[in-house]
Short mmCIF file of C-alpha atoms and ligand atoms in Angstrom, two decimals:
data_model
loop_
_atom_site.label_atom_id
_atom_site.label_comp_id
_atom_site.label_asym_id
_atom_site.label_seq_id
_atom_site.Cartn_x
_atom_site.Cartn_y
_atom_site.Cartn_z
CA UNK A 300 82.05 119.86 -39.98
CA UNK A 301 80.51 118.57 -36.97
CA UNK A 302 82.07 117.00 -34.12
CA UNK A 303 80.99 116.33 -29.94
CA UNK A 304 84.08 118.42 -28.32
CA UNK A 305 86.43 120.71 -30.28
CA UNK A 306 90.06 121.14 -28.95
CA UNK A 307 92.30 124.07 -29.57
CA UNK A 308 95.50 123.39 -29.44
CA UNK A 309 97.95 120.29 -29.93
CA UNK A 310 100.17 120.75 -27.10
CA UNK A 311 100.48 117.90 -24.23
CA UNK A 312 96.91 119.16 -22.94
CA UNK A 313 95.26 119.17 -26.39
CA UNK A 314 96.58 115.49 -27.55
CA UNK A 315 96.13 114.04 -24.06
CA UNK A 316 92.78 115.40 -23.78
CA UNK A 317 91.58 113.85 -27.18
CA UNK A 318 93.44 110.58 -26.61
CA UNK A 319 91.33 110.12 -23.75
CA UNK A 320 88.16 111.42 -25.40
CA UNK A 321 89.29 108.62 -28.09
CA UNK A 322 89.44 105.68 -25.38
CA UNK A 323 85.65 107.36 -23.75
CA UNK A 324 83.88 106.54 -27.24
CA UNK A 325 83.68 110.75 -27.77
CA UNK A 326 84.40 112.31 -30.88
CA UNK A 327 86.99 115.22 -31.17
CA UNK A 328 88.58 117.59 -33.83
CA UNK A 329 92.28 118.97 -32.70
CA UNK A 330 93.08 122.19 -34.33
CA UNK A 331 96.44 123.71 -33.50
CA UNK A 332 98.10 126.95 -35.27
CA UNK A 333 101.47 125.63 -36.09
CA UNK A 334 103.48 122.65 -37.39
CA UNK A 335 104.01 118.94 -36.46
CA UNK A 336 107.59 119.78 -36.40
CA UNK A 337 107.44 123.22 -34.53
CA UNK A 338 105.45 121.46 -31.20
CA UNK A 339 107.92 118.85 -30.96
CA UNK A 340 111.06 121.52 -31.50
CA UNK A 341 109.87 123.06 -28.19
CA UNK A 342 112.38 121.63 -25.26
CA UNK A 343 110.53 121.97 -22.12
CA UNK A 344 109.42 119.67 -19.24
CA UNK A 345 110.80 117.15 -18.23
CA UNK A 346 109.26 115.27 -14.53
CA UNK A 347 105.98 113.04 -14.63
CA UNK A 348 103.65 112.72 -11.64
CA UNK A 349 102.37 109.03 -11.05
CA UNK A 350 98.75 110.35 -12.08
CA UNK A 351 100.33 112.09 -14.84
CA UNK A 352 101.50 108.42 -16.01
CA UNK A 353 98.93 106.62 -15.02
CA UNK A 354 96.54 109.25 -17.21
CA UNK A 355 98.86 108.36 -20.58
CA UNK A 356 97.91 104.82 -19.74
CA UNK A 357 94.47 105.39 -19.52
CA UNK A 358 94.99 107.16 -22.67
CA UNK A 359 96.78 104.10 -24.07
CA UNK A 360 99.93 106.18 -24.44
CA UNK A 361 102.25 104.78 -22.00
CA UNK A 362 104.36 101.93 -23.45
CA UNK A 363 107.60 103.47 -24.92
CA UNK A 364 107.12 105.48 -21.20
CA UNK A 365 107.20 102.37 -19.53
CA UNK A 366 110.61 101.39 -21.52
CA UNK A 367 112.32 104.62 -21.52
CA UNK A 368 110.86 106.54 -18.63
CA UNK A 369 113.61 106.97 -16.14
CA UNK A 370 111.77 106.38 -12.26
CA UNK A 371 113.36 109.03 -9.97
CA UNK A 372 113.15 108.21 -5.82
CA UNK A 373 114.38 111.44 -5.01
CA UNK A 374 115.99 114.75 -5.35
CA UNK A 375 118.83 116.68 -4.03
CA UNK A 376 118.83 119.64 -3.04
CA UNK A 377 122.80 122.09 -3.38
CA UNK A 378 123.36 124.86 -0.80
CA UNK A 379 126.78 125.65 1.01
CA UNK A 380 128.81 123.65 -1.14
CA UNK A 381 126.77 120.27 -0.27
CA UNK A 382 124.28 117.70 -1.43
CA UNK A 383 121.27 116.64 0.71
CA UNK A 384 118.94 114.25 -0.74
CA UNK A 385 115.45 114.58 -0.40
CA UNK A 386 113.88 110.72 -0.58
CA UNK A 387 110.78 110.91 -2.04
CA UNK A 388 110.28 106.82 -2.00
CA UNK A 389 111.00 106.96 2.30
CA UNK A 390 108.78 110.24 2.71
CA UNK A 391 105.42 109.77 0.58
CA UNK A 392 105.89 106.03 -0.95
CA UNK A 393 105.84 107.75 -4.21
CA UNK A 394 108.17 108.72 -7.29
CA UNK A 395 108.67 110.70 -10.09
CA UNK A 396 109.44 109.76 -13.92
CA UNK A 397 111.86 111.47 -16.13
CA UNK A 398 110.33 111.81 -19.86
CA UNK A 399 110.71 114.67 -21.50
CA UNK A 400 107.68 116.62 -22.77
CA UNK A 401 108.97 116.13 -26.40
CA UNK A 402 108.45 112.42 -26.12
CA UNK A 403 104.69 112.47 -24.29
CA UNK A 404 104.00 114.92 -27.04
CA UNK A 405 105.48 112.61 -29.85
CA UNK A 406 103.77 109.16 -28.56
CA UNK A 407 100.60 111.49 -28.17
CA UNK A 408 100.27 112.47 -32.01
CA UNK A 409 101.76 108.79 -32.97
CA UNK A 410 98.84 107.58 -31.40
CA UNK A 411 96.82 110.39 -32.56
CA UNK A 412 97.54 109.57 -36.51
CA UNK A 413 97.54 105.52 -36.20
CA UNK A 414 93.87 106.19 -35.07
CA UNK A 415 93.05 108.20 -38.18
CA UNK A 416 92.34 111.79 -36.53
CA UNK A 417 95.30 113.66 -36.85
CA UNK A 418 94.68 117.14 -35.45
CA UNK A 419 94.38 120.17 -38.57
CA UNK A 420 97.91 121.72 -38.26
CA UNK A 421 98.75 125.63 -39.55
CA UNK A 422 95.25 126.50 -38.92
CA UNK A 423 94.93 130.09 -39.18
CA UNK A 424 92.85 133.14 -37.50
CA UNK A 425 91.39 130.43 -35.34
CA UNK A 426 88.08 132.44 -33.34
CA UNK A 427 85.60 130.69 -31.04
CA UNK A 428 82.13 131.67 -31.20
CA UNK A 429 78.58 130.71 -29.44
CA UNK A 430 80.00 129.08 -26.27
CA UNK A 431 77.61 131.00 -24.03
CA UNK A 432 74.92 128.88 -25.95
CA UNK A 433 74.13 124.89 -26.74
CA UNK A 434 75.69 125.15 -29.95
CA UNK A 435 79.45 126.39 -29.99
CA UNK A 436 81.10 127.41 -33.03
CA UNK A 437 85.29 127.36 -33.95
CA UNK A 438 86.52 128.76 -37.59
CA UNK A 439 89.75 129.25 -38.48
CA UNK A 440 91.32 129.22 -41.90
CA UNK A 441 93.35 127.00 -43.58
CA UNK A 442 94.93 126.53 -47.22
CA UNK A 443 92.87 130.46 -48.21
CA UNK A 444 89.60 128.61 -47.30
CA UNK A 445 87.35 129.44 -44.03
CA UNK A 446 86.53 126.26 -42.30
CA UNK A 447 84.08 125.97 -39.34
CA UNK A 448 83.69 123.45 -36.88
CA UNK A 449 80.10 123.03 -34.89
CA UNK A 450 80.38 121.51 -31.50
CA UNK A 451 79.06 120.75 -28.10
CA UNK A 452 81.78 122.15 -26.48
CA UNK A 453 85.26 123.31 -26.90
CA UNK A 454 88.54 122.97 -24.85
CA UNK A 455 90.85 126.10 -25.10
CA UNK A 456 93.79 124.11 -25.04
CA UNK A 457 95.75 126.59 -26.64
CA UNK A 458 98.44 127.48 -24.13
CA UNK A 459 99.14 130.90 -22.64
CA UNK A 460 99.44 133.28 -25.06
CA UNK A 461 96.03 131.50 -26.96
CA UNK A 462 92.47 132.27 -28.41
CA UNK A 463 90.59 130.57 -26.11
CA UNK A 464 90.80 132.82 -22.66
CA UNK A 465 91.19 135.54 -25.12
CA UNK A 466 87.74 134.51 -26.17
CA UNK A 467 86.42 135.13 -22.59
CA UNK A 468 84.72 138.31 -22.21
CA UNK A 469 86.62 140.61 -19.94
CA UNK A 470 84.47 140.74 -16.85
CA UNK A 471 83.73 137.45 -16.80
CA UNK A 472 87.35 136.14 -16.33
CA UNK A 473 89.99 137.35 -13.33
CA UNK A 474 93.20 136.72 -13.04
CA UNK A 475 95.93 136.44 -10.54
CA UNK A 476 99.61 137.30 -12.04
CA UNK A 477 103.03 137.58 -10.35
CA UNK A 478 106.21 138.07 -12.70
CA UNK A 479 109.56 136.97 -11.33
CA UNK A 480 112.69 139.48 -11.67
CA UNK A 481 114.74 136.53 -13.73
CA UNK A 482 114.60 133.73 -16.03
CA UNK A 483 116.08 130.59 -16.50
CA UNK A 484 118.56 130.03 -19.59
CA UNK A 485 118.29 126.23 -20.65
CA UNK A 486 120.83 123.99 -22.42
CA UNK A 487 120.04 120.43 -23.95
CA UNK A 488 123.37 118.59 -24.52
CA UNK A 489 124.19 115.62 -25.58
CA UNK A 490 126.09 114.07 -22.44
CA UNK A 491 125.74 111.64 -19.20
CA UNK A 492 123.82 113.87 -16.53
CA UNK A 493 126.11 114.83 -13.79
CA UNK A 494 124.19 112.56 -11.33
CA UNK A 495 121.61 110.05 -11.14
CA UNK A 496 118.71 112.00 -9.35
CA UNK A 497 117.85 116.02 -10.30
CA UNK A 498 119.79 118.57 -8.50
CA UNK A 499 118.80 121.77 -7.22
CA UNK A 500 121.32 124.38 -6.60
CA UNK A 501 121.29 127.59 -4.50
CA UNK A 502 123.92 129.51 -4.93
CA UNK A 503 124.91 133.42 -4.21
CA UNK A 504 125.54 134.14 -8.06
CA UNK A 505 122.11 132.53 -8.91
CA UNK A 506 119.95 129.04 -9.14
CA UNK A 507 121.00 126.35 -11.24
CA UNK A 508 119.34 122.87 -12.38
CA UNK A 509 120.95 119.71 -13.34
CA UNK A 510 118.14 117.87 -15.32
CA UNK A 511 118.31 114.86 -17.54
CA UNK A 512 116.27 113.05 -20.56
CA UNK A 513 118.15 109.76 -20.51
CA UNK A 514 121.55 108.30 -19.97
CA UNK A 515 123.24 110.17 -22.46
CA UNK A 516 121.55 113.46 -22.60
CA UNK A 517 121.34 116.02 -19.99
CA UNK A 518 119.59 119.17 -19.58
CA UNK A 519 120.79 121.56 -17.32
CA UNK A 520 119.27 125.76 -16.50
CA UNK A 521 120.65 128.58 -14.90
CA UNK A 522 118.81 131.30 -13.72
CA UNK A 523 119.66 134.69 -15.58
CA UNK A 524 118.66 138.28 -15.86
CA UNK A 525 115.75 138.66 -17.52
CA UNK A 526 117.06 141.01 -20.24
CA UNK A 527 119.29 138.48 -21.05
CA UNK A 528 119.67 137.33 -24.41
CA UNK A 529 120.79 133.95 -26.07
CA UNK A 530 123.43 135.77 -28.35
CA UNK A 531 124.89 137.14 -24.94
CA UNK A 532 125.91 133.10 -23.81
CA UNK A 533 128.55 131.41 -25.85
CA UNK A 534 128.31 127.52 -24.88
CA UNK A 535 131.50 128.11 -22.81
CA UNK A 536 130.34 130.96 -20.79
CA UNK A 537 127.49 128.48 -19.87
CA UNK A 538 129.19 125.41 -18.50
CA UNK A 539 131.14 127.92 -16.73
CA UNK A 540 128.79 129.66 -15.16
CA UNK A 541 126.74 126.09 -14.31
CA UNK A 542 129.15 124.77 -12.97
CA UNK A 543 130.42 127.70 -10.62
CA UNK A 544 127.16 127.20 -9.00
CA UNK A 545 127.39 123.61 -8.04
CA UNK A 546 129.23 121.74 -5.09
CA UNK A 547 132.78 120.41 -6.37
CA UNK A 548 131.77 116.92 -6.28
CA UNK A 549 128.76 118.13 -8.75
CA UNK A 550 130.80 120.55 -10.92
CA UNK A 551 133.38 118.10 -11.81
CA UNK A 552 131.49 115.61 -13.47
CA UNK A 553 129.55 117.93 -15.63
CA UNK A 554 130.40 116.54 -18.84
CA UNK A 555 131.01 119.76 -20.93
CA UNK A 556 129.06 119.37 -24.78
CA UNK A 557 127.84 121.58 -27.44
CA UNK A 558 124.51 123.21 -26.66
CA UNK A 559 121.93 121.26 -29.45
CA UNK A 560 119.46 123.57 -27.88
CA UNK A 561 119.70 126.79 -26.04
CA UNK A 562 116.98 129.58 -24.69
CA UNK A 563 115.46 131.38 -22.23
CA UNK A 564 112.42 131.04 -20.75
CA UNK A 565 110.62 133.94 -18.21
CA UNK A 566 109.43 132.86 -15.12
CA UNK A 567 105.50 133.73 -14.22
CA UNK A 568 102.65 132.67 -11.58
CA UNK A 569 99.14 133.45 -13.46
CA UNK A 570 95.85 132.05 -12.66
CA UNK A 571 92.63 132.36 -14.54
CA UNK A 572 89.54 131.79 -12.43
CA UNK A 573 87.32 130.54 -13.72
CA UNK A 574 88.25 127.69 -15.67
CA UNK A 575 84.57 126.95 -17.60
CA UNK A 576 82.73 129.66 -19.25
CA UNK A 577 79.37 128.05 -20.35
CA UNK A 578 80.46 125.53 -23.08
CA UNK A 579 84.23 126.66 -23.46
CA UNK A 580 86.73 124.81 -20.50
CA UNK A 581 90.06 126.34 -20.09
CA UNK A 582 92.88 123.72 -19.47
CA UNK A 583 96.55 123.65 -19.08
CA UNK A 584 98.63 127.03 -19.59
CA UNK A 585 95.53 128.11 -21.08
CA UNK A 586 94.19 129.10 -17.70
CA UNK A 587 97.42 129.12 -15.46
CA UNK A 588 101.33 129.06 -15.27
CA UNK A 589 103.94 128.60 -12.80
CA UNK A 590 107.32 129.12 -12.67
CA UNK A 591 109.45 125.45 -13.84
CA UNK A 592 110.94 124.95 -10.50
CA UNK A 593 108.57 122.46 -9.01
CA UNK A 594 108.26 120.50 -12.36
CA UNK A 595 104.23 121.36 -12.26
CA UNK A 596 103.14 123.17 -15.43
CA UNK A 597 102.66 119.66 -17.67
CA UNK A 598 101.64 117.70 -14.88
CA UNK A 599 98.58 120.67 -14.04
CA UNK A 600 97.75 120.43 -17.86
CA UNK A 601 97.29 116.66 -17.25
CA UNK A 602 95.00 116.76 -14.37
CA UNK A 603 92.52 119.10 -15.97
CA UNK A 604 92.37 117.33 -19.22
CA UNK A 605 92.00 114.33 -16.77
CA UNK A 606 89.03 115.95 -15.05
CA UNK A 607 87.30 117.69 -17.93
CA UNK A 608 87.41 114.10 -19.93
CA UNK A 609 85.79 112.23 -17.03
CA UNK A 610 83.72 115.20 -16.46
CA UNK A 611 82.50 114.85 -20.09
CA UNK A 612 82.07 110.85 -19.75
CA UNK A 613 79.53 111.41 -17.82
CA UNK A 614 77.47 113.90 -19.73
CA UNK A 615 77.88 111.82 -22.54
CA UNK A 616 77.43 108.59 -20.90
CA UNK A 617 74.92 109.44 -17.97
CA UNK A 618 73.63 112.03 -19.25
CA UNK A 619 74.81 113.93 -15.73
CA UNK A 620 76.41 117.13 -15.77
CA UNK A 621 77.73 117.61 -12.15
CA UNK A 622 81.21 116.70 -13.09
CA UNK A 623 80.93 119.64 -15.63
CA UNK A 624 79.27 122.07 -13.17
CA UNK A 625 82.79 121.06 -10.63
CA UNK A 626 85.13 121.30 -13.77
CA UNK A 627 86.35 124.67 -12.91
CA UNK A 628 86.17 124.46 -8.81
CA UNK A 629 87.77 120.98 -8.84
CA UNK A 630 90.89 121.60 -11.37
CA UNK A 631 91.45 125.39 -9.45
CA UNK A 632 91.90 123.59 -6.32
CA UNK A 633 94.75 121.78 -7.13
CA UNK A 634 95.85 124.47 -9.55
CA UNK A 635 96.31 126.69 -6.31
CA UNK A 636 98.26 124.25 -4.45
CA UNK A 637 100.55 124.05 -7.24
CA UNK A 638 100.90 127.66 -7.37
CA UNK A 639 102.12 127.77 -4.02
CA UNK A 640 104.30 125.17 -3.74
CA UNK A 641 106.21 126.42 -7.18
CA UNK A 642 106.38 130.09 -6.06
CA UNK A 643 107.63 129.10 -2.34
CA UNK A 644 110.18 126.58 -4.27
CA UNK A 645 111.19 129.46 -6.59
CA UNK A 646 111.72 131.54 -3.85
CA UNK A 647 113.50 129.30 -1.68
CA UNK A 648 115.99 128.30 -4.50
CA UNK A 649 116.76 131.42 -6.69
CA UNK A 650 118.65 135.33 -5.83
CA UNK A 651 115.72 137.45 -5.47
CA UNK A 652 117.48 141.23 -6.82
CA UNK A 653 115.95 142.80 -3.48
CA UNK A 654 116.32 139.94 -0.45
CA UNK A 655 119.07 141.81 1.08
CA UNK A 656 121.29 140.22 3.38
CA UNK A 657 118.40 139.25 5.54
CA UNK A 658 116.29 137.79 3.05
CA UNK A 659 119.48 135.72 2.22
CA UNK A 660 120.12 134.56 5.79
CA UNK A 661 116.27 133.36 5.99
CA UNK A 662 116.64 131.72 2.39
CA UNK A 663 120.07 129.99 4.62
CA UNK A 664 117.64 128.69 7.68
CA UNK A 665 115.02 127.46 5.92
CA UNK A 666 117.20 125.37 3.59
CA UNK A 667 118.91 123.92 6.94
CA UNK A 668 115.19 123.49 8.33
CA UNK A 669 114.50 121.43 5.37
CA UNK A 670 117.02 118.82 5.48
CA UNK A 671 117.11 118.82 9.46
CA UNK A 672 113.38 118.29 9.79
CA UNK A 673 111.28 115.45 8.78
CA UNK A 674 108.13 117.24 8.25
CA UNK A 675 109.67 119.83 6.33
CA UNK A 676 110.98 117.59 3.58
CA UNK A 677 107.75 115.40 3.93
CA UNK A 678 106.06 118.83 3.00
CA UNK A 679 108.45 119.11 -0.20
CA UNK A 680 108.45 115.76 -1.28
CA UNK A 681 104.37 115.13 -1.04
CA UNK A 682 103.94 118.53 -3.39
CA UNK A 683 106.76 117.15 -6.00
CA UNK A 684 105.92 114.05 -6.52
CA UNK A 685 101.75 115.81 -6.68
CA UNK A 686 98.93 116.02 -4.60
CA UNK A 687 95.90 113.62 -5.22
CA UNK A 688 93.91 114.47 -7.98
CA UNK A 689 89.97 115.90 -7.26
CA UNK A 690 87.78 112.82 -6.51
CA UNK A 691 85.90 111.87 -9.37
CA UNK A 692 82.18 111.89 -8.69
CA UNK A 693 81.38 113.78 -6.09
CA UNK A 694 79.33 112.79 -3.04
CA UNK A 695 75.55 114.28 -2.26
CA UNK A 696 76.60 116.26 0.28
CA UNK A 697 80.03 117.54 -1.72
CA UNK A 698 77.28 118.30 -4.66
CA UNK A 699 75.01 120.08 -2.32
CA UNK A 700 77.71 122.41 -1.05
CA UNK A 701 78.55 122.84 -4.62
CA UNK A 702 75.12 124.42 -5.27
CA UNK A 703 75.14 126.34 -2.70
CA UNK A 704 78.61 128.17 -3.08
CA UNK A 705 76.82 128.67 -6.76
CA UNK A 706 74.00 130.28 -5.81
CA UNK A 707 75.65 132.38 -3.24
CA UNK A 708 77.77 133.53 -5.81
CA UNK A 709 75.17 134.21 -7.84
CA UNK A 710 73.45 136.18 -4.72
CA UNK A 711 76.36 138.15 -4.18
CA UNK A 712 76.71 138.94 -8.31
P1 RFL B 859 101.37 124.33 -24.68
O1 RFL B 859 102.43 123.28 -24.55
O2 RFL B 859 101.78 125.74 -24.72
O3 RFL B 859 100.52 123.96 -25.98
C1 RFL B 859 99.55 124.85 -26.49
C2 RFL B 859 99.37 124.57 -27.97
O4 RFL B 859 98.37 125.44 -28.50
C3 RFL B 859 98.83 126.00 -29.72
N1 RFL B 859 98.14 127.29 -29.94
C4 RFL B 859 97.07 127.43 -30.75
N2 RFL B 859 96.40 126.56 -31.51
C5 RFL B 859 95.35 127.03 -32.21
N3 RFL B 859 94.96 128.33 -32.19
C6 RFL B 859 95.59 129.24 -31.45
N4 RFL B 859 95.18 130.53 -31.43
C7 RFL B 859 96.70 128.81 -30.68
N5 RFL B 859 97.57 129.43 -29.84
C8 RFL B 859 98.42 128.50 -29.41
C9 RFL B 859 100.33 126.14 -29.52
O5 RFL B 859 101.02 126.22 -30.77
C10 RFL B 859 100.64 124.85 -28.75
O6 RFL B 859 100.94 123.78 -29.61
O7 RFL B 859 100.29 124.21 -23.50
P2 RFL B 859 99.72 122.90 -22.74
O8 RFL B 859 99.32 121.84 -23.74
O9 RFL B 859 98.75 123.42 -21.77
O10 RFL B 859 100.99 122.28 -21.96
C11 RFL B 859 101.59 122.96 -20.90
C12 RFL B 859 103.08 122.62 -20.83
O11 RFL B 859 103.66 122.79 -22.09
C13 RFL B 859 103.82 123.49 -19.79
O12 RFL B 859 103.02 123.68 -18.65
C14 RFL B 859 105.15 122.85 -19.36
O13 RFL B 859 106.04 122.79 -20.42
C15 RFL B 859 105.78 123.66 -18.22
N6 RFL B 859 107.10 123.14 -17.82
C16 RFL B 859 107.22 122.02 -17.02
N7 RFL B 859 106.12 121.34 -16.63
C17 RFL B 859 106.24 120.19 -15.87
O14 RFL B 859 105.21 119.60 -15.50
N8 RFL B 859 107.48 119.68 -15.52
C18 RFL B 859 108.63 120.29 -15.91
O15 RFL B 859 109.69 119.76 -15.61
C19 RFL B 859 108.54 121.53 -16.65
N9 RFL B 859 109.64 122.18 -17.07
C20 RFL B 859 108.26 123.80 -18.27
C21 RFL B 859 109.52 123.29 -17.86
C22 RFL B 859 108.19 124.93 -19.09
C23 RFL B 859 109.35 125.55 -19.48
N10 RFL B 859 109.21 126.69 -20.32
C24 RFL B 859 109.94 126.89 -21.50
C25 RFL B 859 108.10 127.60 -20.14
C26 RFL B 859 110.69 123.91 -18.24
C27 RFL B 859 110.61 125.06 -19.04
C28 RFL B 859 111.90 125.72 -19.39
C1 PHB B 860 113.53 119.71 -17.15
O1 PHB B 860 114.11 118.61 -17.18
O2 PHB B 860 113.37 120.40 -18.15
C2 PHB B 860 113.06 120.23 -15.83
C3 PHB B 860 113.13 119.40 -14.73
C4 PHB B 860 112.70 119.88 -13.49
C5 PHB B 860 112.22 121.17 -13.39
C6 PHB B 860 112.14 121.99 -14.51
C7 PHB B 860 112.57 121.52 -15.74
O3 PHB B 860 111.84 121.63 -12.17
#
């Protein structure tokens, strides 16, 4: 088989990626490991960016969004037994939408199968080949019989634990990694969320999240040891233990339900630099995580699928491949900033085993710094609700200092 760009993996990144491909006139084959059924079992995010939406529209995704989407103003942040809101609309103009990742992911493949290109699901041993060349290569195996796929390029879509960066000879790739000394244990429940916006709780016995997917169905976390295991929390010891963490006013309208979904997820900062290797782009977990708390990992995974399909417009189209030289440099830029702001959040918000009774005290001020100061929650909000995305088509002089960092780097190689 033949196609322009082959994508591996049928995660958010993956389906977004060839939706948009779809709308650009560019021909794509999806090839993902597992099941319809097991992508859409996995519960995870939950917050949209604006350019996260405003990519599904481009993508021609966005209607039941529009309908069901819940628009979010602001957050509030628990600490000392109180609620401070942090207005999102009053500090950066901008909001947030509540759809859960399940439901991108479902209107994705919807849209992906009423235009006749379903991705090829339960592919097996799936191995990239060739990308250092013109003519890239992906096989994989499905039904007993080898299949192969030649390309112009492939996205590694694939998610962390993937083929694609595995693909990457060692010394080409570095990467940046910090591990976090808990995890969150997550609930989905059918019941009313506590309250209208998302609440953020630091507490002495441990962080805890009050997130929602609609009127009726809440999701909540608490952060937990990381040895921690499912088995270990009956449904009861988890309301408890939620709502222990949560002002009164909070705790008391927790509507207690059974679990319909229960697990626990580690918490991890990774970066993979760089994001192209020849023909093969990383994108999405592929090349980086963060930890949940800033709501960042889908919304990263949509503004590098949003870059790399522009970036591949324009080869296609205009036959220019700057936007594919800047793939890597432009998506790692606000990759970074996302990094940070997740790992301070995560830090700000959750016990840390060694902070000591210092490190607790500074956790204290900077919380009261943040609701007392203007700038402070300005600095919060702007980072939730997500930075601009990298301009487009870069200027001469942007392009020039483009090709220069290259060649130094090459210089200094
Ligand atoms: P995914 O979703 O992991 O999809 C990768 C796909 O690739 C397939 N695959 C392969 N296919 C072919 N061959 C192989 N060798 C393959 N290996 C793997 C997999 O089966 C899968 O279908 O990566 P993608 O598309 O990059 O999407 C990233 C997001 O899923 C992730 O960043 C977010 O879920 C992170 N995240 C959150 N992000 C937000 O923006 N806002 C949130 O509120 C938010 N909350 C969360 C989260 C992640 C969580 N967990 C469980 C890690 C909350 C949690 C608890
Ligand atoms: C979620 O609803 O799953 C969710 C919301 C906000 C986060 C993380 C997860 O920061």
């Amino acid at each position: 088989m033949r196609t322009q760009v082959a994508i591996i993996g049928a995660g958010p990144a993956g389906l977004l990626l060839g939706a948009l491909l779809h709308r650009a006139g560019i021909a794509a084959v999806i090839v993902e490991q597992r099941s319809p059924a097991y992508v859409l079992g996995r519960i995870r995010a939950g917050v949209l960016e604006q350019t996260t939406v405003a990519l599904l529209e481009q993508a021609g995704v966005a209607e039941r969004l529009h309908r069901e989407g819940l628009r979010h103003d602001g957050i509030e942040l628990a600490f000392d037994g109180r609620l401070h809101r942090i207005d999102f609309q009053a500090l950066t103009g901008k909001h947030v939408t509540v759809y859960g990742q399940t439901e991108v992911t479902r209107d994705l493949m919807e849209a992906r199968a009423a235009a006749g290109l379903p991705p090829v699901y339960e592919a097996q041993g799936v191995s990239l080949h060739d990308f250092d060349g013109t003519r890239p290569v992906v096989r994989y195996r499905k039904n007993g019989s080898l299949r192969e796929i030649e390309c112009d390029f492939i996205a590694g879509c694939d998610g962390f634990h993937g083929a694609s960066r595995a693909s990457v000879p060692a010394p080409a790739l570095t990467t940046h990694e910090k591990v976090y000394p808990f995890g969150w244990l997550g609930v989905l429940a059918d019941a009313p969320p506590a309250r209208d916006e998302l609440v953020y709780a630091q507490h002495a016995r441990g962080f805890a999240l009050c997130s929602q997917r609609s009127a009726t169905r809440s999701r909540y976390y608490v952060q937990c040891a990381l040895d921690d295991r499912v088995e270990q929390w009956s449904d009861a010891r988890f309301w408890d233990e939620l709502r222990r963490r949560l002002p009164e006013e909070v705790a008391q309208r927790v509507t207690v339900a059974p679990a319909l979904e229960k697990s626990i997820a580690p918490l991890r900062s990774f970066v993979a630099e760089p994001m192209r290797f020849g023909r093969l782009f990383l994108a999405g977990d592929a090349a980086h995580i963060v930890p949940p708390t800033g709501a960042k990992g889908l919304n990263l995974a949509a503004s590098d699928v949003g870059t790399l399909a522009q970036a591949l417009h324009e080869f296609y189209a205009d036959k220019r491949s700057a936007g594919i030289d800047a793939y890597s440099q432009r998506c790692l830029s606000r990759v970074w900033k996302a990094e940070r702001f997740s790992w301070w959040f995560t830090s700000l918000m959750h016990r840390l085993p060694d902070q000591g009774e210092f490190g607790a005290r500074l956790q204290q001020a900077e919380l009261d710094y943040l609701v007392g100061s203007r700038a402070a929650a300005g600095a919060l909000a702007e980072n939730y609700v997500g930075l601009p995305l990298p301009p487009s088509s870069l200027r001469g002089d942007e392009q020039r200092e483009l090709h220069h960092d290259a060649s130094s780097a090459t210089a200094s190689a």
